[in-house]
Each structure stands twice: as structure tokens, then as C-alpha cells.
PDB file of C-alpha atoms and ligand atoms in Angstrom:
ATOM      1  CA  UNK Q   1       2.716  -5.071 -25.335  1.00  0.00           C
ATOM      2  CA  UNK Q   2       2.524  -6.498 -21.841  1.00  0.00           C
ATOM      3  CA  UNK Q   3      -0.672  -6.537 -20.173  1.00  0.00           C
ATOM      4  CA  UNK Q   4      -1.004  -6.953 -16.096  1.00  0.00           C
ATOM      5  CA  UNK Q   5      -3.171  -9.867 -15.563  1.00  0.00           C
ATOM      6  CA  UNK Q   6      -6.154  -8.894 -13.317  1.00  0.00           C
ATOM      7  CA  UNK Q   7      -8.781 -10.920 -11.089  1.00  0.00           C
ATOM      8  CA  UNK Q   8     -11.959  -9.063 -10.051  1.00  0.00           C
ATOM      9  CA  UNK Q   9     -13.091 -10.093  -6.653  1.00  0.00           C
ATOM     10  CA  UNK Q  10     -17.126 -10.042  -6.478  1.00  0.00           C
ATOM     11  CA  UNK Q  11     -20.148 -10.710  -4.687  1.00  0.00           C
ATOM     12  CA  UNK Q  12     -23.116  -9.945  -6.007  1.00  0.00           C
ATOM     13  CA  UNK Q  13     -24.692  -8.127  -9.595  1.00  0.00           C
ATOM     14  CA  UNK Q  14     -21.583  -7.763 -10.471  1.00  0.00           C
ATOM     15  CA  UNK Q  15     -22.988  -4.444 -12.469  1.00  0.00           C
ATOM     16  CA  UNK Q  16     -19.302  -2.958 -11.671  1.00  0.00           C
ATOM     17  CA  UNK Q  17     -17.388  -6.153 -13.267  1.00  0.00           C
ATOM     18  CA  UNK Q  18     -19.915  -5.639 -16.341  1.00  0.00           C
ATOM     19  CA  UNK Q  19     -18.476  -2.025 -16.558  1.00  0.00           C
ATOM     20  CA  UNK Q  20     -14.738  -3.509 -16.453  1.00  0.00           C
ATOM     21  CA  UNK Q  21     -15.577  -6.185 -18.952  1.00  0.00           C
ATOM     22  CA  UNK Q  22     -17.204  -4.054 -21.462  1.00  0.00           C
ATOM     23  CA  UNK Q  23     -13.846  -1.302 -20.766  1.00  0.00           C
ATOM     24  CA  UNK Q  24     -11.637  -4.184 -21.944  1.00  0.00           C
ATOM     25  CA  UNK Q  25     -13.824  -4.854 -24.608  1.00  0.00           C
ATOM     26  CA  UNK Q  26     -13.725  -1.132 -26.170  1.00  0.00           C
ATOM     27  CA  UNK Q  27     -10.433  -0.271 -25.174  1.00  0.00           C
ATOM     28  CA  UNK Q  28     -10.716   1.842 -22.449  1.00  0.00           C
ATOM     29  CA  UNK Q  29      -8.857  -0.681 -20.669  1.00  0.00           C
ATOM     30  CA  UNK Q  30      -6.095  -1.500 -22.596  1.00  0.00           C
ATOM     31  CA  UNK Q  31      -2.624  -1.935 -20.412  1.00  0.00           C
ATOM     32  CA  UNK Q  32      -4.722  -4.923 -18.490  1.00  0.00           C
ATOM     33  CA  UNK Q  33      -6.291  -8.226 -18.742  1.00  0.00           C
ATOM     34  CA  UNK Q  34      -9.234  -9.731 -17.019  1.00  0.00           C
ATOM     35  CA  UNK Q  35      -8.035 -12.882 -16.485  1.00  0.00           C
ATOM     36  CA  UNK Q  36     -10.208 -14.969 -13.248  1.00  0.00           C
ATOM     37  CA  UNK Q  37     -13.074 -13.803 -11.558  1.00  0.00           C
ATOM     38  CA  UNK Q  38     -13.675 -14.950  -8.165  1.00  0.00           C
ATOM     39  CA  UNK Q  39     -16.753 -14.718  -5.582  1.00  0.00           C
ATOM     40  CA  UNK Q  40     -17.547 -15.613  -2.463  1.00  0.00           C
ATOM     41  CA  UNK Q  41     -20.933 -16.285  -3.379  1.00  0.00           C
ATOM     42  CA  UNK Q  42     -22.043 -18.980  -5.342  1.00  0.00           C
ATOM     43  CA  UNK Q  43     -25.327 -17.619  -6.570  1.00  0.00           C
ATOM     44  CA  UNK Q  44     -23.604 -14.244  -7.250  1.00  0.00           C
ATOM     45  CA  UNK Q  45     -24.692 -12.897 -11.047  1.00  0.00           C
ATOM     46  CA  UNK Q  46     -21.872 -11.968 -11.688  1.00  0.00           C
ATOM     47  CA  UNK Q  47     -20.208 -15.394 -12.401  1.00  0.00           C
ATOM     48  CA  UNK Q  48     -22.774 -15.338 -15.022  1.00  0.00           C
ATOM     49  CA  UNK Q  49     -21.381 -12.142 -16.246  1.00  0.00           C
ATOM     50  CA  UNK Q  50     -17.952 -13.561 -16.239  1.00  0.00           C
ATOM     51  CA  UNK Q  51     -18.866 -16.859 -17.927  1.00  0.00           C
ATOM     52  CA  UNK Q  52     -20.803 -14.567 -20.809  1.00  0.00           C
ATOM     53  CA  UNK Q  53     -17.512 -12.831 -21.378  1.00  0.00           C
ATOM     54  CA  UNK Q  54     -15.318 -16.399 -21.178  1.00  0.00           C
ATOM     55  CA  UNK Q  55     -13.884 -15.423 -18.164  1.00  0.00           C
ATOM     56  CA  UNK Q  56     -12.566 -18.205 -15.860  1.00  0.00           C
ATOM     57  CA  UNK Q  57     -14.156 -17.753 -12.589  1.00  0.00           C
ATOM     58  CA  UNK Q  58     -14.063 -19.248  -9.351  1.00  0.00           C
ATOM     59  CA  UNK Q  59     -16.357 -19.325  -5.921  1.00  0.00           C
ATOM     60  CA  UNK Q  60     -14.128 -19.619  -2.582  1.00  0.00           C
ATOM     61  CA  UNK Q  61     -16.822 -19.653   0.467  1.00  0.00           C
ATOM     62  CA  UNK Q  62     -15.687 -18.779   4.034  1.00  0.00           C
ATOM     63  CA  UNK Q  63     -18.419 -21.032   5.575  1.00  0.00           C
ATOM     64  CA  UNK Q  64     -16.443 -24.186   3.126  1.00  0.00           C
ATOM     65  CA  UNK Q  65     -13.197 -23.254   4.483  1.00  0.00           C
ATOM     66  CA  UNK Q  66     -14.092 -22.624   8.258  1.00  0.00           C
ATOM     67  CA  UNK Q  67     -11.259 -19.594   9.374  1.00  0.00           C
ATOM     68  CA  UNK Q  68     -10.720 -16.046   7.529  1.00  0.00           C
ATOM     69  CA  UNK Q  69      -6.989 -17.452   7.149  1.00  0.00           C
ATOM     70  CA  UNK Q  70      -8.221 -20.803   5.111  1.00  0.00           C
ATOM     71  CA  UNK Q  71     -10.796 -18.491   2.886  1.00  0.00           C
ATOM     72  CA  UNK Q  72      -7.649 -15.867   1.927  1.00  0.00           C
ATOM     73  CA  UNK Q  73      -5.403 -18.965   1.848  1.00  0.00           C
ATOM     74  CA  UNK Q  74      -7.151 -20.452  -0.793  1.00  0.00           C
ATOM     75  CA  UNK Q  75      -8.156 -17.524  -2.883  1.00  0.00           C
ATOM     76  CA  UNK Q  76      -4.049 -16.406  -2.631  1.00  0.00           C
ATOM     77  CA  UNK Q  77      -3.978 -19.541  -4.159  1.00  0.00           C
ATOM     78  CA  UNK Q  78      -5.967 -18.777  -7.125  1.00  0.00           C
ATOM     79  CA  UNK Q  79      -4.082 -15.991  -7.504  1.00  0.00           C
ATOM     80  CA  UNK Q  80      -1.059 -17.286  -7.774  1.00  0.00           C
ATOM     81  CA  UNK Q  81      -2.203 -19.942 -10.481  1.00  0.00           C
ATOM     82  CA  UNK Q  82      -3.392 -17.024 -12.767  1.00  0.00           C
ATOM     83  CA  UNK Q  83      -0.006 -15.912 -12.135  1.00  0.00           C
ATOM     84  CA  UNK Q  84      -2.686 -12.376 -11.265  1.00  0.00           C
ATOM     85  CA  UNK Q  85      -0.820  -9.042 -11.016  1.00  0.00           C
ATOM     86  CA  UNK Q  86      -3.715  -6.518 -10.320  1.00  0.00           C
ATOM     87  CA  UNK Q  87      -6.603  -7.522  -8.059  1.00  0.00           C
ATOM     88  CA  UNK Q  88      -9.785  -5.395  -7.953  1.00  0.00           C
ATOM     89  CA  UNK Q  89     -12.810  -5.438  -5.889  1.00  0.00           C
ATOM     90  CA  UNK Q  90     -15.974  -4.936  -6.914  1.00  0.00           C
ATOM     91  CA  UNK Q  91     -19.251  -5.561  -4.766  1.00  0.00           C
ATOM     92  CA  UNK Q  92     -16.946  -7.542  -3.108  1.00  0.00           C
ATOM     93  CA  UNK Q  93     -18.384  -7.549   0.154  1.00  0.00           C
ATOM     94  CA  UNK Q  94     -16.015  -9.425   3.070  1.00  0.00           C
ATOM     95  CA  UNK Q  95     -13.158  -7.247   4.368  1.00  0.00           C
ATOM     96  CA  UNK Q  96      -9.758  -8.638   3.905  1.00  0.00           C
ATOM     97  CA  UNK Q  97      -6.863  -8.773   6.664  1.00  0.00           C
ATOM     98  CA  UNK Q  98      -4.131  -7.217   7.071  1.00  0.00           C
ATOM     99  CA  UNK Q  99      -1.932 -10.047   6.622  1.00  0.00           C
ATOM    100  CA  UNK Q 100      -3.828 -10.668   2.691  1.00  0.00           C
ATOM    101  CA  UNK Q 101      -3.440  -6.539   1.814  1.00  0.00           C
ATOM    102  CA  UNK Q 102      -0.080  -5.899   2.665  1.00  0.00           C
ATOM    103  CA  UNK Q 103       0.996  -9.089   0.275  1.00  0.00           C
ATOM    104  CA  UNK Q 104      -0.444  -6.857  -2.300  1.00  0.00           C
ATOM    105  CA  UNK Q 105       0.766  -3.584  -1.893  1.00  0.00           C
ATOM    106  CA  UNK Q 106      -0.698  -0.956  -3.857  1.00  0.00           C
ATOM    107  CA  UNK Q 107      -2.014  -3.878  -6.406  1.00  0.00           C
ATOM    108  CA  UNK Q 108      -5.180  -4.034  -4.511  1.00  0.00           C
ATOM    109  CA  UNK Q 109      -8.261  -1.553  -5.328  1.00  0.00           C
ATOM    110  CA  UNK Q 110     -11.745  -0.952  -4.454  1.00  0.00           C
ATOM    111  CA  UNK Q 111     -14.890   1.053  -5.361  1.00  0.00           C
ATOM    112  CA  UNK Q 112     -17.063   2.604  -2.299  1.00  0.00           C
ATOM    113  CA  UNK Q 113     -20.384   4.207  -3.151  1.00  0.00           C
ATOM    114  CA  UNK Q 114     -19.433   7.683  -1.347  1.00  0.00           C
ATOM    115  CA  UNK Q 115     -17.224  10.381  -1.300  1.00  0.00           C
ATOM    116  CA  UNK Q 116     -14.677   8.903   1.160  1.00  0.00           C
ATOM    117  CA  UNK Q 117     -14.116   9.812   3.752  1.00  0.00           C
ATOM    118  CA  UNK Q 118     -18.070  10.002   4.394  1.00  0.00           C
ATOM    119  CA  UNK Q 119     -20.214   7.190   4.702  1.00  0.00           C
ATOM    120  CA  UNK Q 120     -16.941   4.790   5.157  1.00  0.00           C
ATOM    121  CA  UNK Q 121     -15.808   1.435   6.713  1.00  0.00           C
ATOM    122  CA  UNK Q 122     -17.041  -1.187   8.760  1.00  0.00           C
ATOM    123  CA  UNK Q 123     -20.431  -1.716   8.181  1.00  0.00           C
ATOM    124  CA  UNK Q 124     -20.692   0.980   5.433  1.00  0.00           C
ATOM    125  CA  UNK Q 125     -21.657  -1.601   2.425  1.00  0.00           C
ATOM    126  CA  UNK Q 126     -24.070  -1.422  -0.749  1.00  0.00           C
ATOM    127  CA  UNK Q 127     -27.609  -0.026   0.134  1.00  0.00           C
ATOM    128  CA  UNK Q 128     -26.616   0.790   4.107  1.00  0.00           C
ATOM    129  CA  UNK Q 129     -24.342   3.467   2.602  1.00  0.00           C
ATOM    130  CA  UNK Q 130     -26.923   5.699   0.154  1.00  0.00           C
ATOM    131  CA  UNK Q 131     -29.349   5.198   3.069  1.00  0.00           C
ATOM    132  CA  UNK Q 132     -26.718   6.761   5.775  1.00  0.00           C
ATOM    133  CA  UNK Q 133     -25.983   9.261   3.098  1.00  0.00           C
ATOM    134  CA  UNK Q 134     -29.872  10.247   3.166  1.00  0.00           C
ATOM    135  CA  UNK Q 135     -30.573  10.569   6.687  1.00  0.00           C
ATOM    136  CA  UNK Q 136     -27.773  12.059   7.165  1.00  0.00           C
ATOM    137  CA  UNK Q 137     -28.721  14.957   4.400  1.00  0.00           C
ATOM    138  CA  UNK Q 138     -25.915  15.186   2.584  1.00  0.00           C
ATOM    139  CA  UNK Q 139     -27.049  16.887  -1.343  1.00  0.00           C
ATOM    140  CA  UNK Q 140     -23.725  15.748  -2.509  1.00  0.00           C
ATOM    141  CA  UNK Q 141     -22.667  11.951  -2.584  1.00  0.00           C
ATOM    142  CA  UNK Q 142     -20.848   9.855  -5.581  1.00  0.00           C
ATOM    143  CA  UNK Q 143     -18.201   6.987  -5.776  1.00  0.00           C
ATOM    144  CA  UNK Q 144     -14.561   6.851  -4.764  1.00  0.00           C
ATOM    145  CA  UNK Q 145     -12.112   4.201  -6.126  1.00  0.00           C
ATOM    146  CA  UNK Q 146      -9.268   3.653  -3.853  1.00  0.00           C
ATOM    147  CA  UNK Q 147      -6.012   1.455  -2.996  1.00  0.00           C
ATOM    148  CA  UNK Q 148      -6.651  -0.941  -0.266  1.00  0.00           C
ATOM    149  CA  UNK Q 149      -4.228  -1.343   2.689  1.00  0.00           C
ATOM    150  CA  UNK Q 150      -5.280  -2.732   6.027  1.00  0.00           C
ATOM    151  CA  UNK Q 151      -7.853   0.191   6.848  1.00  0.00           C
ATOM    152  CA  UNK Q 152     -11.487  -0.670   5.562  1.00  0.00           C
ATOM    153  CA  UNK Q 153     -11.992   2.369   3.104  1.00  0.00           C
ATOM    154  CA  UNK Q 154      -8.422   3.927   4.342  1.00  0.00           C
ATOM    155  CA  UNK Q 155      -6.420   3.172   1.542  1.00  0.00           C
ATOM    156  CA  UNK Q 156      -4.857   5.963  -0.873  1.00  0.00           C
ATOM    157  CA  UNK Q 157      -7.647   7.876  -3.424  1.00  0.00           C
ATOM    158  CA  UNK Q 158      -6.834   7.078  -7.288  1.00  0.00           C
ATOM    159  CA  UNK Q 159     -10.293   8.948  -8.265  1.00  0.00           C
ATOM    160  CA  UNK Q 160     -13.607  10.662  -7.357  1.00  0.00           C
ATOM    161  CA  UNK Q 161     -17.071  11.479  -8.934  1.00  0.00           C
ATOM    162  CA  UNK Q 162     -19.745  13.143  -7.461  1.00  0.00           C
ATOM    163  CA  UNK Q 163     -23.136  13.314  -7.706  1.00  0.00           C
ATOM    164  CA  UNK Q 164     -26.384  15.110  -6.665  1.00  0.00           C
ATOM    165  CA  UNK Q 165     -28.866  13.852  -4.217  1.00  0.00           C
ATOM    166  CA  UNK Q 166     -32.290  14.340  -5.121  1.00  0.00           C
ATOM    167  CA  UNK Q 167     -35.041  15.123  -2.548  1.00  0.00           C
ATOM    168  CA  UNK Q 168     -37.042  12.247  -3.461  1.00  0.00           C
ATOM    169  CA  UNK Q 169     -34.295   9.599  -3.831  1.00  0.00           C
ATOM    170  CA  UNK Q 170     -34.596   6.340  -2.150  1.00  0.00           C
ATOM    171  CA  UNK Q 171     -31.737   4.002  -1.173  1.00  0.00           C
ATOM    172  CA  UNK Q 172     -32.147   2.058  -4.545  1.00  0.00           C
ATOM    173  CA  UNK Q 173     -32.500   5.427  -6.762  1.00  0.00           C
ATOM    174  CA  UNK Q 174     -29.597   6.651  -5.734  1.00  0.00           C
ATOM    175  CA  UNK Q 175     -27.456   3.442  -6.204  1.00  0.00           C
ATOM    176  CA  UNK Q 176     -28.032   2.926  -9.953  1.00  0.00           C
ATOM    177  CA  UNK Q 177     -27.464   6.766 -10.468  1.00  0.00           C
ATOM    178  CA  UNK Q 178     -24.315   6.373  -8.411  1.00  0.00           C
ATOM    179  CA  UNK Q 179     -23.457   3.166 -10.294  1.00  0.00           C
ATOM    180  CA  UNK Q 180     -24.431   4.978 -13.640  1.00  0.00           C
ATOM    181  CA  UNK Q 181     -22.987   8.412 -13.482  1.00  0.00           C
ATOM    182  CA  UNK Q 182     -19.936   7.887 -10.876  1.00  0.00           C
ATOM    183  CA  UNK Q 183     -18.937   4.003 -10.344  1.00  0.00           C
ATOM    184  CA  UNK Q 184     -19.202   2.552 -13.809  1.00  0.00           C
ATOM    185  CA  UNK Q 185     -16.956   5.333 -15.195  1.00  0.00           C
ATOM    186  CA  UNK Q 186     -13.963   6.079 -12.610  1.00  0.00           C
ATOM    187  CA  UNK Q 187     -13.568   1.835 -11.791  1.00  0.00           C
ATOM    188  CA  UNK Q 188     -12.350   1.232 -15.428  1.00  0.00           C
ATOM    189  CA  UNK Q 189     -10.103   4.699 -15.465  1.00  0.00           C
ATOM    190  CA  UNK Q 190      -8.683   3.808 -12.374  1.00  0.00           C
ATOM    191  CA  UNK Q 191      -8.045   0.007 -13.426  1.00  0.00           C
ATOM    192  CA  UNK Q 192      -6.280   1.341 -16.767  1.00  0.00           C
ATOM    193  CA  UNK Q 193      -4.594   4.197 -15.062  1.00  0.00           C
ATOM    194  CA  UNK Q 194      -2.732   1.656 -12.197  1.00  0.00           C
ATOM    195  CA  UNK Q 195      -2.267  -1.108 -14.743  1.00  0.00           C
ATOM    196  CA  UNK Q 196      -0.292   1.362 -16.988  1.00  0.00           C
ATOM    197  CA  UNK Q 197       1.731   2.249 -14.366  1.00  0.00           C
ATOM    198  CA  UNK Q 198       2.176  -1.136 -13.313  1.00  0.00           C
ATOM    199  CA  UNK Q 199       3.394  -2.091 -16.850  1.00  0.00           C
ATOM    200  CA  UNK Q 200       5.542   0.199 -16.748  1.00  0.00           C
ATOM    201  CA  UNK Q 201       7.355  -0.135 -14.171  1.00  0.00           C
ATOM    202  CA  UNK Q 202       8.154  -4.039 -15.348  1.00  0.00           C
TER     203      UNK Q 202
HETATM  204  C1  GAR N   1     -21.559  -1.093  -5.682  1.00  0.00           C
HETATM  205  O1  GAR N   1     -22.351   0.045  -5.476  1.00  0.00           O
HETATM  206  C2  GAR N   1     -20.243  -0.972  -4.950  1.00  0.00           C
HETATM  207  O2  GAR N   1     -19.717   0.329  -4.929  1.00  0.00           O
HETATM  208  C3  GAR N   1     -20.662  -1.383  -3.566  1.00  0.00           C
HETATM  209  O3  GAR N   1     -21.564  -2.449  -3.761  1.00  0.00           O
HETATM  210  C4  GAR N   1     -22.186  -2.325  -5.038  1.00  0.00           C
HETATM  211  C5  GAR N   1     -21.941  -3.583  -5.840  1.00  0.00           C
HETATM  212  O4  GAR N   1     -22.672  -3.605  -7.037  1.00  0.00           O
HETATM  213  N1  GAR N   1     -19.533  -1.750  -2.768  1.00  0.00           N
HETATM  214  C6  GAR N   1     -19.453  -1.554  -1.470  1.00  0.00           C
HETATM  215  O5  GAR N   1     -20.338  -1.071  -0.811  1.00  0.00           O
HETATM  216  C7  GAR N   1     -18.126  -1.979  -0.828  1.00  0.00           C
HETATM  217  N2  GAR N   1     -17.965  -1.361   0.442  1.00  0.00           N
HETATM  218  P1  GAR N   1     -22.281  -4.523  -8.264  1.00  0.00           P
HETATM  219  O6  GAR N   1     -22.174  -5.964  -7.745  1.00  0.00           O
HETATM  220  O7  GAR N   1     -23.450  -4.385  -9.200  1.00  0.00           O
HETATM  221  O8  GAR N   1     -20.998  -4.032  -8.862  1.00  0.00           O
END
């Protein structure tokens, strides 16, 4: 059976790619292939993730390449090499133009820490999102996985999970519950549920 050919964009832990990897591992993903991992950080942990699961991987740094245009430039040209169908982002942490999404249309998602539309876009990232979702008061937060289009966080919703705010969480308490109950599941539903459809439709 065909299998779309994926690359997981990254930046940091890489806790979320860990997820994917083990969901191709047990079958939960099963209408896709991992095939490159790319970061643009060098000391991101999850190239070490990647490299434990003989993934090829490879770091593209905007500071190397000197323009937004050079940095999407070259990793367009990493995708094309992997010959990628599927791209996902994970912790990946730079936004991308509108000129890079809409050469991927609908083959792009993402996975935000809230229920979007809360807590959502620029500046919205990691940590800075459970804290806004604490002062703000919120009881209810979770994780949304979403197309990407030229909107930060605008794209189309493929699935949502939510979960309880406790009255003595911290930033960092509610991110690995987050990660744990909401992100780690929906990311590898969503990647098998758009990579079947993608398969199909070859
Ligand atoms: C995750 O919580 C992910 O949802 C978030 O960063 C973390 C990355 O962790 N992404 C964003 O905030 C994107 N706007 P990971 O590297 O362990 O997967």
C-alpha cells in the first residue's frame, strides 16, 4: 500500500515527534511514513530523537542563510529531495510565509497548546501560551491540531482535546498534562487521518 512520505518540522524536545514516531511504530499511523526530520535548531533534542529512530534529519538555520526567503528556500529544498508529501509541525517554533504555505495546501499541519481560537498567534508559543491561559482564568484549556494556511493559528481544525486547569497549575504543569492527555494523542490521529485521505486521493 502507498504510504505519503512525511517530514516533521521541529525545534526543540521534540516530545510531540516522539509521540509520531512511536504512532508509526505501533500502527496507529499506518497510511504515512516519517521520512526527514528537520530543525531549525541545532541543539534541538529532538534530532536525537530522530537519529534513535533512524530517521534522516536535517538542521536549516535562518541566522546561516541570512533572509526568511533563503531559510524556506532551502528547507523547500529538502523537501523536494525526500520527494515529502505531508509536512507536520511540531514545536516548530518560526512562522512560515505565505508564499511557503500556500505551496502546500492543505499538506501542512500544526499542533497549538490551546483550544483555538484562545490563546492563538503571533507570539502565542510553548510556555507563553499555558501562562496566558492562567492569568487569564480560563478552567478549560487543551490542544488543537490544525491545517496551516497563511494565518498563524488560522488554518482549518482537523481535531480538539480538552483539558482541565487545576488551581495550582503552573506554566510547566500544565504543559506536560496538555502534552500527555491532549497533544500526544490527537497529533498522530490527525497525521493518520490526513495521510489516509491523502492516499487516497492518489
Ligand atoms: C508543544 O506544546 C507544542 O504544542 C508547542 O510547543 C511545544 C513543543 O514541545 N507549539 C507551539 O506553541 C506552536 N505555536 P515538543 O518539542 O516537546 O513537541
Amino acid at each position: 500500500m502507498k504510504k505519503a512520505r512525511i517530514a516533521i518540522m521541529v525545534s526543540g524536545g521534540g516530545t510531540n515527534l516522539q509521540a509520531l514516531i512511536d504512532a508509526e511504530q505501533n500502527g496507529i499511523i499506518s497510511s504515512g511514513k516519517i521520512c526527514l526530520v528537520i530543525s531549525n535548531n541545532a541543539g534541538a533534542f529532538a534530532l536525537e530523537r530522530a537519529k534513535n529512530a533512524s530517521i534522516d534529519t536535517a538542521v536549516v538555520l535562518k541566522s546561516d542563510l541570512g533572509s526568511q526567503e533563503a531559510f524556506e528556500g532551502r528547507i523547500k529544498e529538502y523537501l523536494t529531495e525526500y520527494q515529502i508529501d505531508f509536512i507536520v509541525l511540531a514545536g516548530f517554533m518560526s512562522i512560515l510565509s505565505e508564499s511557503f504555505t500556500r505551496e502546500y495546501p492543505r499538506r501542512i499541519i500544526n499542533v497549538h497548546p490551546s483550544l483555538i481560537p484562545a490563546f492563538c498567534g503571533k507570539g502565542f508559543y510553548g510556555l507563553r501560551v499555558h501562562q496566558a491561559a492562567i492569568d487569564y482564568g480560563v478552567k478549560l484549556t487543551g490542544a488543537t491540531v490544525h491545517f496551516v494556511n497563511e494565518v498563524p493559528d488560522g488554518g482549518e481544525i482537523i481535531m480538539q482535546k480538552a483539558v482541565k486547569i487545576r488551581e495550582n497549575d503552573t506554566p510547566e504543569t500544565l504543559q506536560k498534562r496538555v502534552m500527555r492527555l491532549a497533544e500526544w494523542k490527537i497529533l498522530p490521529e490527525s497525521v493518520e487521518k490526513v495521510c489516509a485521505e491523502l492516499v487516497r486521493k492518489d
